XYZ file of C-alpha atoms in Angstrom:
673
model
C -4.207 -18.430 6.665
C -3.233 -21.152 9.136
C 0.062 -22.910 9.648
C 0.218 -26.764 9.846
C 1.216 -28.105 13.225
C 4.585 -29.851 13.294
C 4.374 -33.681 13.357
C 4.627 -35.234 16.767
C 3.093 -32.311 18.659
C -0.301 -32.204 20.292
C -2.407 -29.386 18.900
C -5.569 -27.562 20.055
C -8.024 -28.212 17.268
C -11.514 -28.160 18.710
C -13.877 -25.399 17.738
C -14.622 -23.401 20.870
C -17.542 -21.675 22.464
C -17.222 -18.397 24.362
C -13.968 -18.341 26.359
C -13.512 -22.118 26.733
C -10.042 -23.378 25.842
C -9.512 -25.523 22.782
C -9.488 -29.280 23.447
C -6.136 -31.033 22.968
C -5.976 -34.165 20.889
C -3.731 -35.653 23.529
C -2.473 -39.042 22.396
C -3.793 -38.643 18.882
C -0.494 -37.181 17.727
C -0.491 -38.875 14.352
C -3.714 -37.150 13.332
C -2.782 -33.959 15.186
C 0.314 -33.579 13.079
C -1.833 -33.390 9.945
C -4.304 -30.822 11.222
C -4.245 -27.044 11.570
C -5.040 -25.280 14.827
C -8.519 -23.817 15.014
C -8.563 -20.283 16.463
C -10.623 -19.561 19.535
C -13.782 -17.546 19.057
C -15.427 -15.089 21.385
C -19.165 -15.515 20.830
C -20.384 -12.957 23.341
C -21.698 -10.848 20.477
C -23.763 -13.718 19.041
C -27.399 -14.299 19.904
C -28.496 -17.182 22.157
C -29.975 -19.345 19.412
C -26.705 -19.303 17.503
C -24.665 -20.119 20.608
C -26.906 -23.095 21.326
C -26.611 -24.404 17.792
C -22.813 -24.103 17.871
C -22.615 -25.666 21.340
C -24.450 -28.780 20.151
C -22.138 -29.201 17.173
C -19.089 -28.560 19.325
C -20.127 -31.229 21.818
C -20.216 -33.842 19.077
C -16.727 -32.830 18.028
C -15.433 -32.837 21.603
C -16.786 -36.343 22.182
C -14.985 -37.611 19.098
C -11.732 -35.922 20.090
C -11.836 -37.452 23.568
C -12.612 -40.986 22.365
C -8.966 -42.071 22.275
C -6.708 -43.313 19.502
C -8.814 -43.362 16.331
C -9.077 -45.977 13.634
C -9.172 -45.013 9.963
C -12.947 -45.143 10.190
C -12.889 -42.869 13.251
C -10.652 -40.447 11.377
C -13.268 -40.277 8.635
C -15.980 -39.588 11.214
C -13.816 -36.894 12.811
C -13.414 -35.349 9.370
C -17.170 -35.272 8.931
C -17.603 -33.593 12.319
C -14.952 -31.011 11.468
C -16.725 -30.397 8.159
C -20.129 -29.972 9.765
C -18.659 -27.613 12.369
C -16.930 -25.601 9.641
C -20.144 -25.496 7.657
C -21.987 -24.120 10.666
C -19.343 -21.470 11.289
C -19.548 -20.544 7.620
C -23.293 -19.939 7.940
C -22.687 -17.505 10.768
C -19.819 -15.748 8.996
C -17.182 -16.883 11.509
C -14.849 -17.288 8.595
C -11.340 -17.911 10.067
C -12.735 -20.672 12.301
C -14.799 -22.090 9.441
C -11.734 -22.204 7.207
C -9.655 -24.031 9.844
C -12.365 -26.624 10.517
C -12.962 -27.180 6.796
C -9.220 -27.503 6.139
C -9.097 -30.279 8.757
C -12.163 -31.922 7.273
C -10.558 -31.889 3.831
C -7.347 -33.342 5.290
C -9.193 -36.158 7.049
C -11.572 -36.830 4.143
C -9.509 -35.920 1.073
C -12.021 -37.411 -1.378
C -14.938 -35.426 0.024
C -15.962 -32.822 -2.571
C -18.151 -30.863 -0.154
C -15.369 -29.881 2.230
C -13.049 -28.750 -0.588
C -15.851 -26.694 -2.083
C -16.789 -25.039 1.213
C -13.133 -24.425 2.054
C -12.926 -22.455 -1.196
C -16.058 -20.538 -0.202
C -14.601 -19.641 3.211
C -11.336 -18.454 1.642
C -13.256 -16.461 -0.983
C -15.303 -14.655 1.647
C -12.103 -13.897 3.565
C -10.700 -12.282 0.422
C -8.008 -14.958 0.023
C -8.763 -15.423 -3.655
C -5.706 -17.449 -4.662
C -6.372 -19.886 -1.824
C -10.031 -20.034 -2.866
C -9.054 -20.817 -6.467
C -6.775 -23.648 -5.301
C -9.538 -25.188 -3.158
C -12.119 -24.896 -5.933
C -9.661 -26.545 -8.350
C -9.292 -29.447 -5.914
C -13.070 -29.671 -5.704
C -13.333 -29.640 -9.513
C -10.838 -32.511 -9.730
C -13.219 -34.537 -7.548
C -16.400 -33.559 -9.438
C -15.445 -32.110 -12.858
C -19.039 -31.533 -13.958
C -20.235 -29.565 -10.936
C -21.824 -26.308 -12.221
C -21.334 -24.254 -9.041
C -17.598 -24.997 -8.926
C -17.171 -23.847 -12.522
C -19.023 -20.586 -11.830
C -17.101 -19.908 -8.630
C -13.765 -20.615 -10.315
C -14.675 -18.197 -13.089
C -15.654 -15.530 -10.580
C -12.487 -15.888 -8.473
C -10.201 -15.759 -11.503
C -12.096 -12.706 -12.754
C -11.565 -10.943 -9.417
C -7.874 -11.865 -9.559
C -7.606 -10.202 -12.963
C -6.900 -13.553 -14.653
C -9.199 -13.053 -17.587
C -8.269 -16.054 -19.714
C -8.605 -18.483 -16.799
C -12.002 -16.953 -15.973
C -13.104 -17.319 -19.595
C -12.183 -21.036 -19.655
C -14.291 -21.796 -16.577
C -17.266 -19.683 -17.671
C -17.291 -21.229 -21.136
C -17.205 -24.697 -19.586
C -20.083 -23.676 -17.295
C -22.178 -22.801 -20.371
C -22.459 -26.534 -21.029
C -23.415 -27.510 -17.482
C -27.010 -27.711 -16.193
C -28.322 -24.726 -14.270
C -25.195 -22.589 -14.873
C -25.620 -20.995 -18.301
C -27.202 -17.737 -17.071
C -24.440 -17.172 -14.486
C -21.839 -18.157 -17.083
C -23.181 -15.592 -19.552
C -23.211 -13.007 -16.758
C -19.561 -13.755 -15.929
C -18.540 -13.622 -19.590
C -20.394 -10.320 -19.886
C -18.453 -8.883 -16.935
C -15.215 -10.107 -18.480
C -16.063 -8.502 -21.813
C -16.979 -5.229 -20.098
C -13.683 -5.179 -18.204
C -11.750 -5.788 -21.431
C -13.529 -2.915 -23.242
C -15.725 -5.049 -25.493
C -19.201 -3.600 -24.796
C -20.777 -5.356 -27.794
C -19.798 -8.796 -26.489
C -20.781 -7.746 -22.955
C -24.241 -6.721 -24.154
C -24.703 -10.005 -25.999
C -23.824 -12.056 -22.913
C -25.951 -9.961 -20.523
C -28.952 -10.262 -22.830
C -28.405 -14.013 -23.124
C -28.315 -14.263 -19.317
C -31.569 -12.305 -19.092
C -33.238 -14.624 -21.601
C -32.203 -17.548 -19.423
C -33.379 -15.858 -16.199
C -35.966 -13.126 -16.843
C -36.456 -12.680 -13.083
C -32.815 -11.597 -12.642
C -33.676 -7.930 -13.170
C -30.285 -6.761 -11.820
C -29.049 -7.614 -15.330
C -30.850 -4.564 -16.700
C -28.271 -2.355 -15.002
C -25.395 -4.121 -16.758
C -27.290 -4.022 -20.057
C -27.775 -0.265 -19.597
C -24.056 0.279 -19.008
C -23.163 -1.738 -22.113
C -25.661 0.250 -24.235
C -24.192 3.486 -22.901
C -20.669 2.372 -23.860
C -21.956 1.637 -27.382
C -23.610 5.063 -27.643
C -27.143 3.643 -27.497
C -28.424 6.295 -25.092
C -32.148 5.608 -25.517
C -31.704 1.867 -24.968
C -29.475 2.596 -21.968
C -32.105 4.820 -20.336
C -34.846 2.265 -21.001
C -32.842 -0.543 -19.404
C -31.894 1.616 -16.427
C -35.564 2.380 -15.728
C -36.424 -1.322 -15.258
C -33.311 -2.346 -13.339
C -33.833 -4.244 -10.114
C -31.908 -6.071 -7.413
C -32.739 -9.733 -8.166
C -29.383 -11.444 -8.762
C -28.425 -14.049 -11.335
C -28.763 -17.487 -9.765
C -27.011 -20.743 -10.531
C -27.421 -24.340 -9.409
C -25.649 -24.710 -6.048
C -27.101 -27.630 -4.071
C -24.627 -27.277 -1.185
C -25.463 -23.601 -0.661
C -29.164 -24.465 -0.833
C -28.769 -27.117 1.879
C -26.882 -24.721 4.122
C -29.498 -22.045 3.527
C -32.262 -24.411 4.627
C -30.330 -25.279 7.805
C -29.891 -21.642 8.775
C -32.423 -19.919 10.977
C -32.757 -16.441 12.431
C -29.646 -14.370 11.994
C -27.953 -17.175 10.081
C -30.579 -17.011 7.350
C -30.322 -13.222 7.136
C -26.542 -13.351 6.842
C -26.634 -16.124 4.279
C -29.151 -14.267 2.112
C -26.992 -11.159 2.374
C -23.887 -13.038 1.267
C -25.736 -14.609 -1.655
C -26.856 -11.148 -2.798
C -23.344 -9.770 -2.337
C -21.821 -12.568 -4.409
C -24.225 -11.645 -7.225
C -23.296 -7.927 -6.966
C -26.798 -7.092 -5.752
C -25.311 -4.603 -3.327
C -28.455 -2.812 -2.169
C -30.136 -6.117 -1.345
C -27.053 -7.335 0.521
C -26.855 -4.134 2.533
C -30.557 -4.372 3.370
C -30.185 -7.973 4.621
C -27.188 -7.159 6.774
C -28.811 -4.032 8.221
C -31.864 -6.129 9.110
C -29.567 -8.554 10.919
C -27.966 -5.681 12.840
C -31.339 -4.265 13.852
C -32.770 -7.644 14.864
C -29.618 -8.701 16.739
C -28.092 -5.535 18.246
C -25.458 -7.527 20.191
C -24.261 -9.493 17.184
C -20.676 -8.799 16.155
C -21.130 -11.133 13.193
C -23.942 -9.004 11.727
C -21.863 -5.857 12.009
C -18.836 -7.506 10.427
C -20.956 -8.745 7.520
C -22.377 -5.263 6.960
C -18.871 -3.782 7.115
C -17.585 -6.263 4.525
C -20.470 -5.415 2.189
C -19.944 -1.672 2.545
C -16.241 -2.102 1.875
C -16.951 -4.059 -1.285
C -19.255 -1.233 -2.338
C -16.402 1.261 -1.922
C -17.817 2.897 1.222
C -14.667 2.408 3.273
C -15.289 5.027 5.965
C -18.656 3.450 6.837
C -17.091 0.000 6.709
C -14.394 1.033 9.187
C -17.056 2.282 11.590
C -18.971 -1.005 11.477
C -15.809 -3.084 11.846
C -14.986 -1.000 14.915
C -18.471 -1.578 16.345
C -18.130 -5.311 15.747
C -14.739 -5.225 17.426
C -16.198 -3.581 20.520
C -18.529 -6.575 20.827
C -15.874 -9.181 20.057
C -12.455 -7.733 20.906
C -10.657 -11.081 20.651
C -11.658 -11.715 17.054
C -8.423 -11.740 15.022
C -10.256 -11.249 11.726
C -11.984 -8.109 13.016
C -8.697 -6.728 14.297
C -7.187 -7.446 10.872
C -9.974 -5.840 8.838
C -10.012 -2.746 11.048
C -6.234 -2.403 10.808
C -6.283 -2.919 7.052
C -8.814 -0.127 6.561
C -6.829 2.137 8.879
C -3.826 1.510 6.622
C -5.846 2.544 3.582
C -6.930 5.717 5.394
C -3.311 6.537 6.263
C -3.831 5.951 9.998
C -0.736 3.793 10.261
C -0.114 3.973 14.018
C -3.688 2.935 14.770
C -3.441 0.236 12.104
C -0.302 -1.203 13.683
C -2.052 -1.496 17.058
C -4.931 -3.474 15.550
C -2.698 -5.675 13.433
C -0.346 -6.475 16.316
C -3.365 -7.662 18.240
C -4.532 -9.738 15.269
C -1.252 -11.658 15.024
C -1.102 -12.005 18.793
C -4.517 -13.679 18.693
C -3.699 -15.758 15.617
C 0.061 -16.008 14.929
C -0.563 -17.967 11.727
C -2.649 -15.162 10.183
C -0.418 -14.434 7.178
C -2.276 -11.430 5.691
C -2.233 -9.730 9.101
C 1.576 -10.004 9.237
C 1.780 -8.468 5.754
C -0.540 -5.580 6.648
C 1.383 -5.030 9.888
C 4.593 -4.759 7.877
C 2.919 -2.142 5.689
C 1.862 0.054 8.618
C 5.290 -0.268 10.253
C 7.073 0.642 7.022
C 4.861 3.706 6.611
C 5.885 4.896 10.090
C 9.584 4.260 9.251
C 9.824 1.255 11.612
C 11.579 -0.609 8.817
C 13.371 -3.245 10.861
C 10.155 -4.134 12.671
C 8.438 -4.287 9.283
C 11.139 -6.686 8.078
C 10.533 -8.884 11.123
C 6.789 -8.948 10.394
C 7.564 -10.001 6.827
C 9.817 -12.743 8.195
C 6.806 -14.075 10.090
C 4.724 -13.906 6.920
C 7.453 -15.747 5.002
C 7.374 -18.606 7.502
C 3.807 -19.140 6.330
C 4.533 -18.562 2.623
C 8.268 -19.235 2.140
C 8.139 -19.058 -1.659
C 6.535 -15.630 -1.891
C 8.884 -13.492 -4.003
C 7.055 -10.237 -3.235
C 7.394 -10.750 0.520
C 11.117 -11.424 0.145
C 11.513 -8.309 -1.998
C 9.710 -6.077 0.493
C 11.635 -7.543 3.416
C 14.925 -6.770 1.676
C 13.671 -3.242 0.904
C 12.872 -2.692 4.574
C 16.290 -3.970 5.593
C 17.798 -1.374 3.270
C 15.628 1.466 4.563
C 16.322 0.375 8.138
C 20.069 0.701 7.621
C 20.821 -3.040 7.354
C 22.286 -2.545 3.893
C 24.670 -5.500 3.830
C 21.822 -7.817 4.810
C 19.572 -6.214 2.198
C 22.306 -6.668 -0.405
C 22.543 -10.406 0.337
C 18.751 -10.793 0.218
C 18.430 -9.031 -3.129
C 21.346 -11.013 -4.580
C 19.646 -14.238 -3.451
C 16.421 -13.107 -5.122
C 18.321 -12.344 -8.303
C 19.897 -15.804 -8.222
C 16.495 -17.452 -7.702
C 14.471 -15.537 -10.249
C 16.967 -14.313 -12.854
C 17.126 -10.787 -14.230
C 14.572 -8.668 -12.447
C 14.864 -4.955 -13.111
C 13.437 -3.833 -9.772
C 15.914 -6.042 -7.920
C 18.839 -4.740 -9.985
C 17.686 -1.184 -9.233
C 17.636 -1.893 -5.504
C 21.087 -3.505 -5.663
C 22.476 -0.453 -7.417
C 21.044 1.908 -4.838
C 22.359 -0.159 -1.942
C 25.862 -0.311 -3.405
C 25.726 3.429 -3.955
C 24.743 3.936 -0.304
C 27.557 1.616 0.777
C 30.075 3.837 -1.034
C 30.672 1.514 -3.979
C 29.984 3.820 -6.923
C 31.732 1.683 -9.553
C 29.670 -1.459 -8.863
C 26.524 0.640 -8.433
C 27.130 2.259 -11.824
C 27.499 -1.178 -13.422
C 24.092 -2.168 -12.030
C 22.420 0.920 -13.489
C 24.196 0.467 -16.812
C 22.941 -3.137 -16.872
C 19.401 -1.860 -16.422
C 19.775 0.690 -19.204
C 21.187 -1.939 -21.578
C 18.306 -4.314 -20.774
C 15.711 -1.662 -21.702
C 12.065 -2.160 -20.791
C 9.888 -0.087 -18.470
C 10.453 3.652 -19.257
C 9.937 4.704 -15.642
C 12.583 2.243 -14.437
C 14.978 3.335 -17.192
C 14.404 6.930 -16.122
C 15.260 6.023 -12.533
C 18.427 4.198 -13.657
C 19.586 7.242 -15.665
C 18.851 9.475 -12.667
C 20.903 7.326 -10.289
C 23.756 7.064 -12.796
C 23.687 10.856 -13.173
C 23.997 11.162 -9.393
C 27.042 8.883 -9.360
C 28.750 10.881 -12.096
C 27.974 14.120 -10.241
C 29.496 12.733 -7.044
C 32.563 11.770 -9.091
C 32.642 15.353 -10.474
C 32.169 13.988 -13.984
C 29.532 16.589 -14.783
C 29.720 16.323 -18.583
C 28.744 12.641 -18.261
C 26.069 13.337 -15.640
C 24.137 15.837 -17.768
C 22.933 13.446 -20.532
C 21.814 10.943 -17.899
C 19.682 13.568 -16.161
C 18.274 14.626 -19.533
C 17.300 11.036 -20.356
C 15.781 10.665 -16.909
C 13.607 13.704 -17.643
C 12.551 12.321 -21.035
C 11.373 9.145 -19.309
C 9.763 11.021 -16.431
C 8.981 14.663 -17.290
C 7.538 15.270 -13.816
C 10.764 14.398 -11.962
C 11.514 17.533 -9.975
C 14.673 15.947 -8.550
C 16.059 15.235 -12.027
C 15.652 18.907 -13.007
C 17.305 20.075 -9.767
C 20.257 17.725 -10.130
C 20.614 18.647 -13.796
C 20.811 22.283 -12.697
C 23.533 21.404 -10.197
C 25.645 19.683 -12.857
C 25.157 22.568 -15.301
C 26.101 25.097 -12.624
C 29.297 23.204 -11.781
C 30.290 23.624 -15.438
C 29.590 27.366 -15.320
C 26.432 27.068 -17.437
C 24.447 29.274 -15.070
C 21.655 30.373 -17.426
C 20.924 26.748 -18.320
C 21.102 25.809 -14.632
C 18.547 28.515 -13.780
C 16.233 27.184 -16.504
C 16.435 23.646 -15.056
C 15.617 25.013 -11.589
C 12.675 26.954 -13.079
C 11.281 23.673 -14.533
C 11.513 22.086 -11.082
C 9.738 25.089 -9.563
C 6.944 24.838 -12.137
C 6.389 21.262 -11.002
C 6.278 22.336 -7.337
C 5.798 26.110 -6.861
C 6.248 25.791 -3.087
C 9.662 24.105 -3.262
C 12.062 26.562 -1.624
C 15.088 24.497 -2.683
C 14.156 24.903 -6.350
C 13.512 28.628 -5.851
C 16.874 29.058 -4.128
C 18.618 27.116 -6.920
C 17.071 29.364 -9.555
C 17.981 32.683 -7.933
C 21.495 31.457 -7.093
C 22.103 30.404 -10.702
C 20.782 33.745 -11.961
C 23.031 35.616 -9.544
C 26.019 33.683 -10.815
C 24.901 34.496 -14.369
C 24.965 38.229 -13.518
C 21.168 38.724 -13.609
C 21.188 40.947 -10.492
C 18.217 43.146 -11.445
C 16.065 40.177 -12.256
C 17.077 38.438 -9.032
C 16.229 41.505 -6.936
C 12.721 41.599 -8.411
C 12.276 37.857 -7.880
C 13.433 38.048 -4.263
C 11.127 40.965 -3.476
C 8.213 39.018 -4.983
C 9.228 35.902 -3.048
C 9.113 37.759 0.258
C 5.489 38.629 -0.480
C 4.618 34.908 -0.672
C 3.397 32.990 2.401
C 6.267 31.712 4.511
C 7.303 28.362 3.069
C 10.176 27.754 5.449
C 12.686 29.536 3.254
C 11.696 33.202 3.372
C 14.456 33.931 5.932
C 17.051 32.670 3.473
C 15.588 34.755 0.649
C 15.430 37.880 2.822
C 19.092 37.473 3.792
C 20.027 36.921 0.151
C 18.142 40.083 -0.813
C 20.012 42.068 1.856
C 23.317 40.702 0.538
C 22.320 41.577 -3.050
C 21.301 45.124 -2.082
C 24.613 45.592 -0.294
C 27.042 44.011 -2.743
C 25.601 43.953 -6.269
C 27.934 45.184 -8.989
C 24.908 46.753 -10.685
C 24.491 50.333 -9.418
C 20.764 50.243 -10.248
C 20.326 47.225 -7.958
C 22.576 48.196 -5.079
C 20.971 50.161 -2.211
C 23.134 50.276 0.922
C 20.564 51.969 3.174
C 17.853 49.468 2.270
C 20.351 46.636 2.729
C 21.292 47.879 6.214
C 17.693 48.262 7.362
C 16.818 44.769 6.178
C 20.023 43.205 7.552
C 19.573 44.771 11.024
C 15.948 43.626 11.133
C 16.987 40.086 10.229
C 19.815 40.100 12.787
C 17.359 40.933 15.545
C 15.430 37.777 14.639
C 18.396 35.423 14.174
C 21.818 36.386 15.486
C 23.871 33.923 13.456
C 27.340 34.464 11.907
C 25.726 34.669 8.441
C 23.407 37.450 9.597
C 26.267 39.354 11.246
C 28.366 39.098 8.066
C 25.560 40.682 6.023
C 25.214 43.537 8.546
C 28.940 44.261 8.105
C 28.544 44.055 4.333
C 25.637 46.524 4.459
C 27.537 49.010 6.653
C 30.359 48.939 4.121
C 27.846 49.573 1.310
C 26.719 52.749 3.096
C 30.344 53.913 3.530
C 30.400 53.378 7.325
C 33.575 51.289 7.394
C 34.132 51.821 11.109
C 30.928 49.923 11.883
C 31.702 47.403 9.122
C 35.088 46.675 10.766
C 33.514 46.375 14.226
C 30.842 43.921 13.058
C 33.310 41.899 11.009
C 35.772 41.679 13.937
C 32.951 40.506 16.205
C 32.142 37.824 13.640
C 35.781 36.669 13.520
C 35.950 36.488 17.318
C 32.840 34.305 17.384
C 34.231 32.045 14.676
C 37.492 31.604 16.592
C 35.629 30.745 19.802
C 33.490 28.223 17.903
C 36.552 26.665 16.280
C 35.178 27.324 12.767
C 38.672 27.625 11.296
C 37.577 26.887 7.723
C 35.558 30.138 7.596
C 38.303 32.368 9.036
C 40.385 33.118 5.887
C 37.434 34.553 3.931
C 36.227 36.492 7.012
C 39.687 38.042 7.529
C 39.902 38.934 3.852
C 36.685 40.929 4.182
C 37.962 42.585 7.362
C 41.061 43.740 5.486
C 38.901 45.242 2.737
C 36.782 47.158 5.280
C 39.895 48.397 7.104
C 41.162 49.681 3.727
C 37.851 51.441 3.082
C 36.819 49.106 0.263
C 33.309 47.677 -0.048
C 32.889 44.053 -1.115
C 31.215 43.385 -4.442
C 29.448 40.171 -5.604
C 30.913 37.786 -2.997
C 28.704 34.993 -4.391
C 30.988 34.770 -7.433
C 34.131 34.072 -5.392
């Protein structure tokens, strides 16, 4: 994705060889202002024959650029030279450079069908499918009856998930010469993806009748038979499947294929096979190119792209990395490697690659977006927002980029800025539930519960997506809990759970609200549901045992705590051990209370962590055994430490216990006070 140069500025536009700098247009500022910069290319990983071929084409372009102020006729010739250079780069899979050259060719020769068509092809191979569709549409406007354009438009729309648009183009292609087999194949794929195996089978069989040599169709026929329950027919078709793809009339591709030699021919044949979903053939062609040209970065990148399309991402990442070692200044390779690292969860490594990609090509929009993703995943939210700002300079109308930038502002602590961004989005696009949800959360974080509640209520009134409604009820429940309006919070948490039965947080917060109303048994049940969803959640386990203690279920809690201590340490076993010691020392249930066991456990815990809480339980345990002298000594030591630490809020309760010990009274069930 390249950014137009501002009018009135000279721009480097010449395709380059090796490390040579791009040639400036100098005085040709009028044309320069209409062209996009062409990225530099490091061709050290390309074989000698390819370098020679590119050098010859580049020299023609350089001569034209240096000829002085051009006439309209010269501009047309320059467009042709840009187009031929882009075509050559396309053959050798140097896609970002090909796209830039072809974009300039299309600008200089706007009525030239070929450049629009090839620009779509370059964008398609780069994975920029929306851009490819736009270029193919422009090509179709110039030559409405071109079969290859119709097929390619159908394929791009199918990959974009735009089924009806794909159907229109494929059905039109049925009437065009040399395209009916590919059109039937595309309609068959569309039918298969929309769960209509009968229609898919009919189209695949029609395609095979048109092109009996396209034996890759047998695989698709077998899958359709299997979906229809025709197991025998499916097995028979699978036995005769092959790799020959469905072909369609494409004179431009044929011309380019004839012009390619050596590695160029291998790569072109591989891409043709890949476009027809003949994956094994494509992989074979690209592996041959790698073996025949061991220093070719282009061959490795092509193999990586094929493996990625086949779902073999780990292998693809390896080959992208190998290509990158041969051509470290290739922005596209840096981008693809970083993108795969993102998908593998290697976000730090991804950010390094993607930073290099945008450094090499600042107008590389997808690289800015991927960089924002890796930065957001590593909690560098403000940096992610800045990367999205760069992406928005290239695509200022992109609503999704604006949304994600605002989200990163929020997560990065720039809440007021995020609030303004989301409000602007809401003004531009009308009611959008996700935006309203974000606005509510931001206002809640800014300490504006009333306006936040109105946002969530607006969402609930609007209805729609159950998961979003569940989230709105959850957030509204949180606001009511913070306002100590627990009776109102409870039904919101319950509705949140109905919409999302796997929401552990909703169960936990429901338990909190129930507990604040003294409904301890119900609170324990809510905590138990959360624990069933995540058996290792120590917060849920602590909430359950605390609620049961408050409900007077001391015997049950003792058993649960003893069982919990037998579990692997989940980060909370120290808390549960201390709670067990407190229960053994201070339970009102004589069958649960065991002062000696409480003292042994409390002393053991104090040796590990000499905190005020641990000291308080030691004093409690001494009192449970009847040794009030030691209980007083430990409690006084605790009070002294609290006074030195300035913890004045804890002193009244600590002194109350000291008075009980001095009077020879044990403390019972302090958790209920």
